Amino acid sequence: MENIIEIKGLVKNYDGFSLKEVGFCLPKGSVMGFIGQNGAGKSTTIKAILNLIKTDGGSVTVFGKDSVKDEEAIKEQIGVVFDEPCFHDVLNANQINKVFKGIYKEWSEEAFFGYMKRFELPLKRKFKDFSRGMKMKMQIAVALSHNAKLLIMDEPTSGLDPVVRNEVLDVFMEYLLDGERSILISSHITVDLEKIADYVTFIDKGRIFMSDNKDNVLDNHRIIKCGKSDIDKIDSGDIAGKRENEFGVEVLIKSNIDRYSDMTLDRATLDEIILFYVKGNHPSPAGHPSKEGNL
């Protein structure tokens, strides 16, 4: 399978925080959900992919090209949406169109104004007068208007109401229809990722502790709700994390699900899975590499 992004042994050291040999791959034609707490290393990893920061080790290739040496050629084919909008406050949509028409070889005015109409964004209002949701939709419109083969997005649905979020997710799915395009999306809204992601990569404290097919992750985890006296019935090697409450214990199991068919088993969401792992400080689940992920 061809990989659009390949990250191997990525290291970046800051005072008080480091990326620790981060590695994962994004297969062509797929969506990777990049998940982790605030400060886990998501934005730092994305900046490294885009060569916006100087790294201290490892390698990043995009479209099979070196992210540093071939930066210009790579960025011609990438659409980017950041958590914080990067357009000048005094520009309106018409002016932004002219700016990007001079930047991207394949810029499409037809596509851009089509998205402006679809997102119901005004053409003459200054960017500074847009709401947060409107600013995010403007970024998405720009990212989708120059025939990019890869979208890299940091919290693109942040600040959008549920109706607009669904509209944006529909746009992303349309973008992927030809099988030639790919998306790396960092988001705290894991319910969105459950809808569109093919793969998920979890990062915590600068280290990848799980990178796998999303369906595998969801299918291979269950939550057992039981009394405290029943914990001994669960093999410790199958436990990814647990939490106690006044009614008993909730245990996330990561393997041998059929073994516990006589107990109450609930499917786990991505939110619940990451919460159990992170709060429980458990190691990477078997089969999910913590350094260089190979999907």
Coordinates of N, CA, C and O in Angstrom, one line a residue, residues 115 118-119 144 157 163-177 195-196:
Y115 N -17.3 27.1 -2.8 CA -17.3 26.7 -1.4 C -17.8 27.9 -0.6 O -18.5 27.8 0.4
R118 N -21.5 27.7 -0.8 CA -22.0 26.5 -0.1 C -21.9 26.8 1.4 O -22.8 26.4 2.1
F119 N -20.8 27.4 1.9 CA -20.7 27.7 3.3 C -21.4 29.0 3.7 O -21.3 29.4 4.9
L144 N -9.3 23.6 0.0 CA -9.9 22.7 -1.0 C -9.9 23.3 -2.4 O -10.5 22.6 -3.3
T157 N -12.9 21.3 12.8 CA -14.4 21.4 13.1 C -14.6 22.2 14.4 O -15.7 22.3 14.9
V163 N -24.6 21.1 13.0 CA -25.1 21.1 11.7 C -24.0 21.4 10.7 O -23.8 20.7 9.7
V164 N -23.3 22.5 11.0 CA -22.2 22.9 10.1 C -21.1 21.8 10.1 O -20.5 21.6 9.0
R165 N -20.8 21.2 11.2 CA -19.8 20.2 11.3 C -20.1 19.0 10.4 O -19.3 18.5 9.7
N166 N -21.4 18.6 10.4 CA -21.8 17.5 9.5 C -21.6 18.0 8.0 O -21.2 17.1 7.2
E167 N -21.9 19.2 7.7 CA -21.8 19.7 6.4 C -20.3 19.7 5.9 O -19.9 19.2 4.8
V168 N -19.4 20.1 6.8 CA -18.0 20.1 6.6 C -17.5 18.6 6.4 O -16.7 18.3 5.5
L169 N -17.9 17.7 7.2 CA -17.5 16.3 7.1 C -18.0 15.7 5.8 O -17.2 14.9 5.1
D170 N -19.1 16.1 5.3 CA -19.6 15.7 4.0 C -18.7 16.2 2.9 O -18.4 15.5 1.9
V171 N -18.2 17.4 3.0 CA -17.3 18.0 2.0 C -16.0 17.2 2.0 O -15.4 16.9 1.0
F172 N -15.5 16.8 3.2 CA -14.3 16.0 3.3 C -14.5 14.7 2.6 O -13.6 14.2 1.9
M173 N -15.6 14.0 2.8 CA -15.9 12.7 2.2 C -16.0 12.9 0.7 O -15.5 12.0 -0.1
E174 N -16.5 13.9 0.2 CA -16.6 14.2 -1.3 C -15.2 14.3 -1.8 O -14.8 13.8 -2.9
Y175 N -14.3 15.0 -1.0 CA -12.9 15.2 -1.4 C -12.2 13.9 -1.7 O -11.3 13.8 -2.5
L176 N -12.6 12.9 -0.9 CA -11.8 11.6 -0.9 C -12.4 10.6 -2.0 O -11.8 9.6 -2.2
L177 N -13.4 11.0 -2.7 CA -14.1 10.0 -3.5 C -13.3 9.4 -4.6 O -13.5 8.2 -4.9
K195 N -16.8 8.9 12.4 CA -17.6 9.0 11.2 C -16.7 8.9 10.0 O -17.1 8.2 9.0
I196 N -15.5 9.5 10.0 CA -14.8 9.6 8.7 C -13.4 9.0 8.7 O -12.9 8.7 7.6

